[in-house]
Amino acid sequence: MNITNQFPMPFTWGVATSAFQIEGASSTDGKGPSIWDTFCSQPGNIKDHSDGTVACDHYHRYREDVGLIAALGVDAYRFSIAWPRVQPDGKGAWNEAGFDFYDRLLTELAARGVKAHVTLYHWDLPQALQDDGGWLNRDTCHRFADYAREVARRFGNRVEAIATHNEPWCSANLGYGNAQFAPGVADPRQAIQVSHHLLLSHGLAMSAMRAQDPGARLGIVLNQWTADPATDSDADRAMAELEYARSVQWFMDPIFKGHYPALALRAHGADAPVIQAGDMEVICQPIDFLGCNYYFRSWCSAATPPVPPPARDGVTDMGWEIYPQGLRELLLKLKGEYDLPPIYITENGMASADLVQDERVADARRIAYVQAHLAALLDAMQQGVDVQGYFLWSLLDNFEWNSGYAKRFGIIHVDYATQRRTLKDSAIWYRNFINQRAGREAA
Ligand code: IFM
């Protein structure tokens, strides 16, 4: 069934990427190293031993890639700026050659009529700041605000939206909690303090950008899920409640209510973050949009061994449960709990082991995945949730962090040996889906 025209007009259809995952050119034109360059260079961190040196070579192929974006017929492209590309040390001098790249990218997007949704921090902290303590050091929050102000000064009037952070839950918990991500620290206490600093840096950056460019549309992107108890037992329900408080509410409550969720704070006990006077006021300030990344729900079983989720729609190549109705449930829950600004689904998509055969990539499961999530999204919108756009993750197969290049999230296949791009069936489906909108010519 064609549900394109059931979405309100205007509605932003887009595709998303991030700098480290696609750009490559990791030391070109004065770019400084990031914590992900360092993390990749340490043996054992990346499953296929790869790194971001070349990635999709987007730094050199951005024109071709914007051509592909435009040919899809999307309204918008969500990408991130690599902080160490524009400020190699994370403080001090700006790197003009780095800014020039984003200037060229924005010019190309504008020429093709594609709106830019920019993220300032998609995990690639300048290594020089890490050497000074990284996100554990409160000073990094101020450095981030300086960087945000400079981006707003240069590009504020050329972009549709600016998000401070992408998925700070990951930066804190995978970067500092269990060492799966850069900088590779495994200390839950540090992870909690880092999460506070990430939120503080969001608030400081919001203020800096607002002062610089009062007209800019500013927000944050969070990865979110519902937490479902495996059974009706008290233990499972308590586990689910705590999981939701420690993940979703931990970031949402400070931004929208000005305090951390009491349940999670109690659970953190002595590991609770050090919060200075005035921090919560800085964090709790109006945002123009909330970016929500949705991939799966959290399934909570206190039993040993845990009760597995019912096998319904299967799992993706990441092993993530496919649970589209969770998107509807999440959005309705958020609407009940917070006074929300407009929402963008800033990421949604799946990894699959895609192969090019006879110039074609048959990824029917990805099409079904996206269709099911769009139906759930529409359902939530029809029940009153104000969602203004959807960005498919991802435009291209890319560097999937500690999984390296082995996991393919793109709707466009990348042959890393030749850098050849091949539209997967899902890209063709998405293009047709978007172009079925009333008033649009068929592609
Ligand atoms: O590739 C990542 C992205 O960088 C952040 N959100 C989840 C995606 C898939 O794991």
Short mmCIF file of C-alpha atoms and ligand atoms in Angstrom, two decimals:
data_model
loop_
_atom_site.label_atom_id
_atom_site.label_comp_id
_atom_site.label_asym_id
_atom_site.label_seq_id
_atom_site.Cartn_x
_atom_site.Cartn_y
_atom_site.Cartn_z
CA MET A 1 0.00 0.00 0.00
CA ASN A 2 1.24 3.50 -0.76
CA ILE A 3 1.20 5.51 2.46
CA THR A 4 3.36 8.37 1.16
CA ASN A 5 0.43 10.72 0.84
CA GLN A 6 -0.81 10.01 4.34
CA PHE A 7 2.20 11.86 5.71
CA PRO A 8 1.49 15.56 6.22
CA MET A 9 2.91 18.09 3.81
CA PRO A 10 5.48 19.39 4.19
CA PHE A 11 7.34 16.40 5.62
CA THR A 12 11.11 16.10 5.34
CA TRP A 13 12.37 12.89 3.74
CA GLY A 14 16.07 12.40 4.11
CA VAL A 15 19.13 10.21 4.34
CA ALA A 16 21.85 10.36 6.97
CA THR A 17 25.58 9.75 7.43
CA SER A 18 28.36 10.86 9.76
CA ALA A 19 31.81 12.26 9.07
CA PHE A 20 34.08 9.55 10.45
CA GLN A 21 32.00 6.80 8.89
CA ILE A 22 32.24 8.08 5.31
CA GLU A 23 34.76 10.87 4.78
CA GLY A 24 38.15 9.14 4.92
CA ALA A 25 40.96 11.67 4.27
CA SER A 26 41.76 11.26 7.93
CA SER A 27 44.89 13.42 7.84
CA THR A 28 44.30 15.40 4.65
CA ASP A 29 44.42 19.20 4.40
CA GLY A 30 45.42 19.69 8.01
CA LYS A 31 42.85 17.48 9.71
CA GLY A 32 43.92 16.49 13.22
CA PRO A 33 43.51 12.96 14.59
CA SER A 34 40.33 12.07 16.44
CA ILE A 35 39.79 9.57 19.23
CA TRP A 36 38.42 7.17 16.62
CA ASP A 37 41.66 7.33 14.61
CA THR A 38 43.50 6.42 17.79
CA PHE A 39 41.00 3.73 18.81
CA CYS A 40 41.23 2.08 15.37
CA SER A 41 45.02 2.02 15.58
CA GLN A 42 44.93 -0.02 18.80
CA PRO A 43 44.87 -3.76 17.99
CA GLY A 44 41.71 -5.66 18.85
CA ASN A 45 39.30 -2.73 18.92
CA ILE A 46 37.79 -3.08 15.43
CA LYS A 47 36.48 -6.49 14.42
CA ASP A 48 37.85 -6.43 10.86
CA HIS A 49 41.00 -4.47 11.87
CA SER A 50 39.94 -1.60 9.61
CA ASP A 51 39.97 2.16 10.20
CA GLY A 52 38.62 5.43 8.82
CA THR A 53 41.61 6.38 6.68
CA VAL A 54 39.70 5.98 3.42
CA ALA A 55 36.17 4.87 4.40
CA CYS A 56 33.87 5.83 1.49
CA ASP A 57 36.36 8.47 0.33
CA HIS A 58 33.48 10.93 0.55
CA TYR A 59 35.92 13.79 1.17
CA HIS A 60 37.02 13.44 -2.44
CA ARG A 61 33.78 12.07 -3.89
CA TYR A 62 31.28 14.37 -2.20
CA ARG A 63 30.11 15.76 -5.55
CA GLU A 64 29.21 12.33 -6.86
CA ASP A 65 27.57 11.50 -3.51
CA VAL A 66 25.48 14.67 -3.51
CA GLY A 67 24.46 13.73 -7.04
CA LEU A 68 23.23 10.39 -5.69
CA ILE A 69 21.38 12.13 -2.84
CA ALA A 70 19.69 14.50 -5.27
CA ALA A 71 18.76 11.66 -7.61
CA LEU A 72 16.95 9.94 -4.74
CA GLY A 73 14.66 12.94 -4.59
CA VAL A 74 15.11 13.45 -0.84
CA ASP A 75 14.48 16.84 0.73
CA ALA A 76 17.36 16.77 3.15
CA TYR A 77 20.73 15.27 3.96
CA ARG A 78 21.89 14.78 7.54
CA PHE A 79 25.66 14.70 8.02
CA SER A 80 28.16 15.61 10.69
CA ILE A 81 31.12 17.93 10.80
CA ALA A 82 34.40 16.37 11.90
CA TRP A 83 35.52 18.66 14.69
CA PRO A 84 39.24 17.80 14.22
CA ARG A 85 38.93 18.65 10.53
CA VAL A 86 37.94 22.23 11.29
CA GLN A 87 39.90 22.64 14.53
CA PRO A 88 42.70 20.05 14.63
CA ASP A 89 43.45 20.44 18.35
CA GLY A 90 39.87 21.09 19.48
CA LYS A 91 41.00 24.51 20.67
CA GLY A 92 42.90 27.39 19.17
CA ALA A 93 43.36 27.81 15.44
CA TRP A 94 40.64 26.98 12.92
CA ASN A 95 41.63 24.94 9.90
CA GLU A 96 40.36 26.89 6.89
CA ALA A 97 40.94 23.97 4.52
CA GLY A 98 38.65 21.88 6.71
CA PHE A 99 35.90 24.49 6.74
CA ASP A 100 36.34 24.80 2.97
CA PHE A 101 35.30 21.19 2.56
CA TYR A 102 31.99 21.76 4.35
CA ASP A 103 31.56 25.00 2.46
CA ARG A 104 31.88 23.09 -0.83
CA LEU A 105 29.52 20.40 0.42
CA LEU A 106 26.88 22.96 1.44
CA THR A 107 27.24 24.76 -1.88
CA GLU A 108 26.73 21.51 -3.75
CA LEU A 109 23.68 20.57 -1.65
CA ALA A 110 22.14 24.01 -2.13
CA ALA A 111 22.73 23.83 -5.88
CA ARG A 112 20.78 20.56 -5.92
CA GLY A 113 18.00 21.88 -3.69
CA VAL A 114 18.83 19.53 -0.78
CA LYS A 115 18.57 20.95 2.74
CA ALA A 116 21.41 20.38 5.18
CA HIS A 117 20.83 18.99 8.69
CA VAL A 118 24.14 19.20 10.48
CA THR A 119 25.38 17.38 13.56
CA LEU A 120 28.30 18.90 15.43
CA TYR A 121 29.47 15.85 17.33
CA HIS A 122 29.14 12.34 15.97
CA TRP A 123 31.81 10.85 18.25
CA ASP A 124 35.07 12.05 16.69
CA LEU A 125 36.58 14.16 19.47
CA PRO A 126 39.94 15.77 18.59
CA GLN A 127 42.61 13.52 20.12
CA ALA A 128 44.35 16.58 21.58
CA LEU A 129 41.32 17.17 23.81
CA GLN A 130 41.32 13.52 24.83
CA ASP A 131 44.94 13.96 25.87
CA ASP A 132 43.66 16.65 28.24
CA GLY A 133 41.02 14.32 29.73
CA GLY A 134 38.37 14.24 26.99
CA TRP A 135 34.75 14.42 28.09
CA LEU A 136 35.74 13.66 31.66
CA ASN A 137 37.34 17.10 31.74
CA ARG A 138 34.72 19.82 32.20
CA ASP A 139 36.79 22.17 30.10
CA THR A 140 35.94 20.12 26.99
CA CYS A 141 32.35 21.39 27.34
CA HIS A 142 33.58 24.95 26.88
CA ARG A 143 35.76 23.98 23.95
CA PHE A 144 32.70 22.37 22.36
CA ALA A 145 30.69 25.56 22.83
CA ASP A 146 33.44 27.55 21.09
CA TYR A 147 33.38 25.12 18.17
CA ALA A 148 29.56 25.27 18.00
CA ARG A 149 29.60 29.07 17.96
CA GLU A 150 32.08 29.09 15.10
CA VAL A 151 30.00 26.65 13.03
CA ALA A 152 26.88 28.73 13.66
CA ARG A 153 28.77 31.89 12.67
CA ARG A 154 29.99 30.42 9.41
CA PHE A 155 27.12 28.18 8.40
CA GLY A 156 24.08 29.04 10.55
CA ASN A 157 22.21 30.73 7.74
CA ARG A 158 23.04 28.00 5.23
CA VAL A 159 21.72 24.99 7.10
CA GLU A 160 18.23 23.91 8.02
CA ALA A 161 19.08 22.56 11.45
CA ILE A 162 22.02 22.01 13.76
CA ALA A 163 22.12 19.21 16.31
CA THR A 164 24.70 19.44 19.07
CA HIS A 165 25.24 15.74 19.76
CA ASN A 166 24.45 12.45 18.14
CA GLU A 167 23.53 9.73 20.65
CA PRO A 168 25.36 10.93 23.75
CA TRP A 169 24.21 7.67 25.40
CA CYS A 170 26.72 5.88 23.12
CA SER A 171 29.54 8.38 23.69
CA ALA A 172 29.17 7.91 27.44
CA ASN A 173 28.24 4.26 27.86
CA LEU A 174 30.08 2.59 24.98
CA GLY A 175 33.02 5.02 25.07
CA TYR A 176 33.51 5.08 28.84
CA GLY A 177 31.27 2.36 30.28
CA ASN A 178 32.33 -0.79 28.46
CA ALA A 179 35.18 0.26 26.13
CA GLN A 180 33.40 -0.86 22.97
CA PHE A 181 33.85 2.59 21.42
CA ALA A 182 36.53 5.28 21.54
CA PRO A 183 38.21 6.25 23.78
CA GLY A 184 37.96 2.69 25.05
CA VAL A 185 37.48 3.22 28.79
CA ALA A 186 35.60 0.68 30.91
CA ASP A 187 34.56 2.53 34.05
CA PRO A 188 30.82 2.99 34.64
CA ARG A 189 31.47 5.79 37.10
CA GLN A 190 33.36 7.80 34.49
CA ALA A 191 30.60 7.06 31.99
CA ILE A 192 28.04 8.74 34.26
CA GLN A 193 30.20 11.84 34.76
CA VAL A 194 30.84 11.97 31.01
CA SER A 195 27.10 11.82 30.32
CA HIS A 196 26.65 14.89 32.52
CA HIS A 197 29.42 16.72 30.71
CA LEU A 198 27.94 15.83 27.33
CA LEU A 199 24.60 17.28 28.44
CA LEU A 200 26.33 20.35 29.87
CA SER A 201 28.21 20.82 26.60
CA HIS A 202 24.91 20.57 24.75
CA GLY A 203 23.49 23.39 26.89
CA LEU A 204 26.58 25.58 26.56
CA ALA A 205 26.63 25.04 22.80
CA MET A 206 22.91 25.89 22.55
CA SER A 207 23.50 29.21 24.35
CA ALA A 208 26.58 30.01 22.28
CA MET A 209 24.82 29.29 18.99
CA ARG A 210 21.64 31.15 19.99
CA ALA A 211 23.68 34.24 20.84
CA GLN A 212 25.54 33.95 17.55
CA ASP A 213 22.55 33.23 15.33
CA PRO A 214 19.13 33.72 16.94
CA GLY A 215 17.41 32.39 13.81
CA ALA A 216 19.17 28.99 13.74
CA ARG A 217 17.12 25.81 14.37
CA LEU A 218 18.89 23.96 17.12
CA GLY A 219 18.42 20.64 18.87
CA ILE A 220 19.95 17.33 19.89
CA VAL A 221 19.79 13.76 18.58
CA LEU A 222 19.20 10.94 21.08
CA ASN A 223 19.06 7.19 20.55
CA GLN A 224 15.95 5.96 22.23
CA TRP A 225 13.94 2.84 22.90
CA THR A 226 11.19 1.52 25.06
CA ALA A 227 12.21 -0.98 27.72
CA ASP A 228 9.87 -3.95 27.81
CA PRO A 229 9.76 -6.46 30.67
CA ALA A 230 10.08 -10.03 29.42
CA THR A 231 7.36 -11.20 31.80
CA ASP A 232 4.97 -9.66 34.27
CA SER A 233 7.21 -10.52 37.20
CA ASP A 234 8.14 -7.75 39.64
CA ALA A 235 11.82 -8.32 38.88
CA ASP A 236 11.39 -7.91 35.11
CA ARG A 237 9.17 -4.87 35.49
CA ALA A 238 11.60 -3.21 37.89
CA MET A 239 14.46 -3.97 35.53
CA ALA A 240 12.63 -2.40 32.58
CA GLU A 241 11.70 0.69 34.57
CA LEU A 242 15.30 1.19 35.66
CA GLU A 243 16.66 0.59 32.17
CA TYR A 244 14.32 3.22 30.71
CA ALA A 245 15.29 5.68 33.46
CA ARG A 246 19.02 5.11 32.95
CA SER A 247 18.91 5.49 29.19
CA VAL A 248 16.02 7.51 27.76
CA GLN A 249 14.99 9.56 30.80
CA TRP A 250 18.63 10.13 31.79
CA PHE A 251 19.00 12.42 28.78
CA MET A 252 15.41 13.60 28.33
CA ASP A 253 14.66 14.66 31.92
CA PRO A 254 17.59 17.09 32.25
CA ILE A 255 16.81 18.70 28.90
CA PHE A 256 13.05 18.97 29.36
CA LYS A 257 12.60 18.96 33.15
CA GLY A 258 15.87 20.27 34.53
CA HIS A 259 16.77 17.28 36.70
CA TYR A 260 17.98 13.69 36.44
CA PRO A 261 15.41 10.92 36.94
CA ALA A 262 15.29 10.06 40.66
CA LEU A 263 15.16 6.31 40.07
CA ALA A 264 18.37 6.31 38.02
CA LEU A 265 20.13 8.73 40.36
CA ARG A 266 19.33 6.43 43.31
CA ALA A 267 20.61 3.43 41.36
CA HIS A 268 23.86 5.23 40.54
CA GLY A 269 24.44 5.89 44.25
CA ALA A 270 28.01 7.02 44.86
CA ASP A 271 28.62 7.01 41.09
CA ALA A 272 26.12 9.86 40.58
CA PRO A 273 27.66 12.71 38.61
CA VAL A 274 29.25 15.80 40.13
CA ILE A 275 26.88 18.61 39.18
CA GLN A 276 27.94 22.21 39.71
CA ALA A 277 25.55 25.02 40.63
CA GLY A 278 23.75 26.27 37.52
CA ASP A 279 24.51 23.20 35.36
CA MET A 280 20.92 22.00 35.20
CA GLU A 281 19.69 25.44 34.16
CA VAL A 282 22.21 25.46 31.32
CA ILE A 283 21.09 22.01 30.17
CA CYS A 284 17.37 22.71 30.49
CA GLN A 285 16.69 25.28 27.83
CA PRO A 286 14.25 25.20 24.93
CA ILE A 287 15.31 23.27 21.86
CA ASP A 288 13.74 23.73 18.44
CA PHE A 289 13.62 20.04 17.57
CA LEU A 290 14.36 16.66 19.04
CA GLY A 291 16.13 14.12 16.87
CA CYS A 292 15.14 10.57 17.69
CA ASN A 293 17.18 7.60 16.43
CA TYR A 294 15.25 4.34 16.67
CA TYR A 295 16.57 0.86 15.89
CA PHE A 296 15.23 -1.60 18.48
CA ARG A 297 13.63 -1.88 21.87
CA SER A 298 15.31 -2.94 25.07
CA TRP A 299 14.10 -6.35 26.27
CA CYS A 300 14.46 -6.80 30.01
CA SER A 301 14.62 -10.19 31.64
CA ALA A 302 15.98 -10.63 35.17
CA ALA A 303 15.97 -14.43 34.85
CA THR A 304 19.04 -16.64 34.44
CA PRO A 305 19.34 -17.42 31.62
CA PRO A 306 17.34 -14.44 30.35
CA VAL A 307 13.99 -15.05 28.64
CA PRO A 308 14.57 -14.20 24.95
CA PRO A 309 12.23 -11.88 23.05
CA PRO A 310 9.57 -13.69 20.99
CA ALA A 311 10.86 -14.38 17.47
CA ARG A 312 8.54 -12.15 15.49
CA ASP A 313 10.09 -10.22 12.66
CA GLY A 314 13.58 -11.62 13.16
CA VAL A 315 16.85 -9.81 13.73
CA THR A 316 19.13 -7.68 11.57
CA ASP A 317 22.73 -8.45 10.63
CA MET A 318 23.71 -6.64 13.86
CA GLY A 319 21.63 -9.17 15.78
CA TRP A 320 19.16 -6.39 16.69
CA GLU A 321 15.52 -7.40 17.12
CA ILE A 322 13.25 -5.97 14.43
CA TYR A 323 10.42 -4.37 16.37
CA PRO A 324 8.73 -1.61 14.36
CA GLN A 325 5.82 -1.12 16.75
CA GLY A 326 8.41 0.00 19.32
CA LEU A 327 8.78 3.24 17.38
CA ARG A 328 5.08 4.00 17.80
CA GLU A 329 5.15 3.01 21.46
CA LEU A 330 8.25 5.11 22.12
CA LEU A 331 6.87 8.25 20.47
CA LEU A 332 3.56 8.00 22.28
CA LYS A 333 5.34 7.44 25.59
CA LEU A 334 7.58 10.46 25.04
CA LYS A 335 4.56 12.59 24.15
CA GLY A 336 2.92 11.55 27.42
CA GLU A 337 5.99 12.40 29.49
CA TYR A 338 7.37 15.60 28.00
CA ASP A 339 6.39 18.90 26.49
CA LEU A 340 8.04 18.09 23.19
CA PRO A 341 9.22 20.28 20.31
CA PRO A 342 8.79 18.90 16.78
CA ILE A 343 10.55 15.56 16.34
CA TYR A 344 12.66 14.29 13.48
CA ILE A 345 13.39 10.59 13.18
CA THR A 346 17.04 11.29 12.53
CA GLU A 347 18.05 7.63 12.07
CA ASN A 348 16.31 4.37 11.32
CA GLY A 349 17.47 1.50 9.15
CA MET A 350 19.09 -1.93 9.24
CA ALA A 351 22.29 -3.77 8.47
CA SER A 352 22.14 -6.70 6.08
CA ALA A 353 24.76 -8.82 4.34
CA ASP A 354 24.16 -7.31 0.91
CA LEU A 355 25.85 -8.55 -2.25
CA VAL A 356 25.97 -7.06 -5.73
CA GLN A 357 24.76 -9.62 -8.25
CA ASP A 358 24.33 -8.68 -11.90
CA GLU A 359 24.62 -4.98 -11.03
CA ARG A 360 21.78 -5.30 -8.52
CA VAL A 361 21.48 -5.56 -4.72
CA ALA A 362 18.28 -7.32 -3.71
CA ASP A 363 17.67 -6.13 -0.15
CA ALA A 364 13.98 -6.85 0.21
CA ARG A 365 14.30 -7.19 3.98
CA ARG A 366 15.50 -3.61 4.29
CA ILE A 367 12.53 -2.39 2.26
CA ALA A 368 10.18 -4.34 4.52
CA TYR A 369 11.97 -2.95 7.59
CA VAL A 370 11.58 0.65 6.46
CA GLN A 371 7.98 0.16 5.37
CA ALA A 372 7.04 -1.33 8.73
CA HIS A 373 8.74 1.48 10.65
CA LEU A 374 7.10 4.14 8.50
CA ALA A 375 3.70 2.56 9.16
CA ALA A 376 4.41 2.64 12.92
CA LEU A 377 5.58 6.24 12.62
CA LEU A 378 2.47 7.26 10.76
CA ASP A 379 0.37 5.60 13.41
CA ALA A 380 2.06 7.66 16.14
CA MET A 381 1.63 10.84 14.12
CA GLN A 382 -2.05 10.10 13.61
CA GLN A 383 -2.28 9.82 17.38
CA GLY A 384 -0.91 13.32 17.76
CA VAL A 385 2.89 13.09 17.83
CA ASP A 386 4.40 15.99 15.90
CA VAL A 387 7.04 14.39 13.65
CA GLN A 388 8.35 16.54 10.83
CA GLY A 389 10.82 14.30 9.07
CA TYR A 390 12.42 10.89 8.61
CA PHE A 391 16.08 10.20 7.78
CA LEU A 392 17.04 6.74 6.61
CA TRP A 393 20.31 5.43 8.03
CA SER A 394 22.26 5.31 5.89
CA LEU A 395 22.89 6.82 2.49
CA LEU A 396 25.93 4.60 1.96
CA ASP A 397 27.42 1.45 3.40
CA ASN A 398 30.07 2.81 5.74
CA PHE A 399 32.41 2.28 8.67
CA GLU A 400 30.19 0.75 11.32
CA TRP A 401 32.39 1.64 14.30
CA ASN A 402 33.81 -1.38 16.10
CA SER A 403 32.23 -3.68 13.48
CA GLY A 404 34.35 -2.05 10.78
CA TYR A 405 33.09 -2.40 7.21
CA ALA A 406 31.51 -5.80 7.78
CA LYS A 407 28.04 -4.41 8.57
CA ARG A 408 26.23 -2.71 5.72
CA PHE A 409 23.56 -0.14 6.62
CA GLY A 410 23.47 1.72 3.30
CA ILE A 411 20.71 1.96 0.75
CA ILE A 412 23.63 2.41 -1.63
CA HIS A 413 26.20 -0.38 -1.75
CA VAL A 414 29.88 0.58 -1.60
CA ASP A 415 32.54 -1.68 -3.07
CA TYR A 416 35.43 -0.57 -0.88
CA ALA A 417 38.08 -1.89 -3.29
CA THR A 418 36.88 0.32 -6.15
CA GLN A 419 34.67 2.86 -4.31
CA ARG A 420 31.94 1.96 -6.78
CA ARG A 421 28.45 2.89 -5.57
CA THR A 422 25.48 0.70 -6.57
CA LEU A 423 21.91 1.62 -5.73
CA LYS A 424 20.34 -1.20 -3.74
CA ASP A 425 16.70 -2.11 -4.36
CA SER A 426 15.90 -0.19 -1.17
CA ALA A 427 17.29 3.02 -2.66
CA ILE A 428 15.13 2.58 -5.74
CA TRP A 429 12.14 1.79 -3.53
CA TYR A 430 12.80 4.85 -1.31
CA ARG A 431 13.13 7.09 -4.37
CA ASN A 432 9.84 5.84 -5.76
CA PHE A 433 8.16 6.08 -2.38
CA ILE A 434 9.19 9.69 -1.89
CA ASN A 435 8.32 10.64 -5.43
CA GLN A 436 4.81 9.29 -5.14
CA ARG A 437 3.99 12.35 -3.08
CA ALA A 438 1.21 14.43 -4.54
CA GLY A 439 2.55 17.14 -6.77
CA ARG A 440 5.81 15.34 -7.49
CA GLU A 441 6.73 13.94 -10.84
CA ALA A 442 7.29 10.20 -10.86
CA ALA A 443 11.01 9.41 -10.92
O1 IFM B 1 26.15 3.73 12.46
C1 IFM B 1 25.48 4.12 13.61
C2 IFM B 1 25.43 5.63 13.72
O2 IFM B 1 26.70 6.19 13.67
C3 IFM B 1 24.77 6.03 15.01
N1 IFM B 1 23.51 5.37 15.18
C4 IFM B 1 23.44 3.96 14.96
C5 IFM B 1 24.07 3.60 13.63
C6 IFM B 1 24.01 2.08 13.41
O3 IFM B 1 24.70 1.43 14.43
#
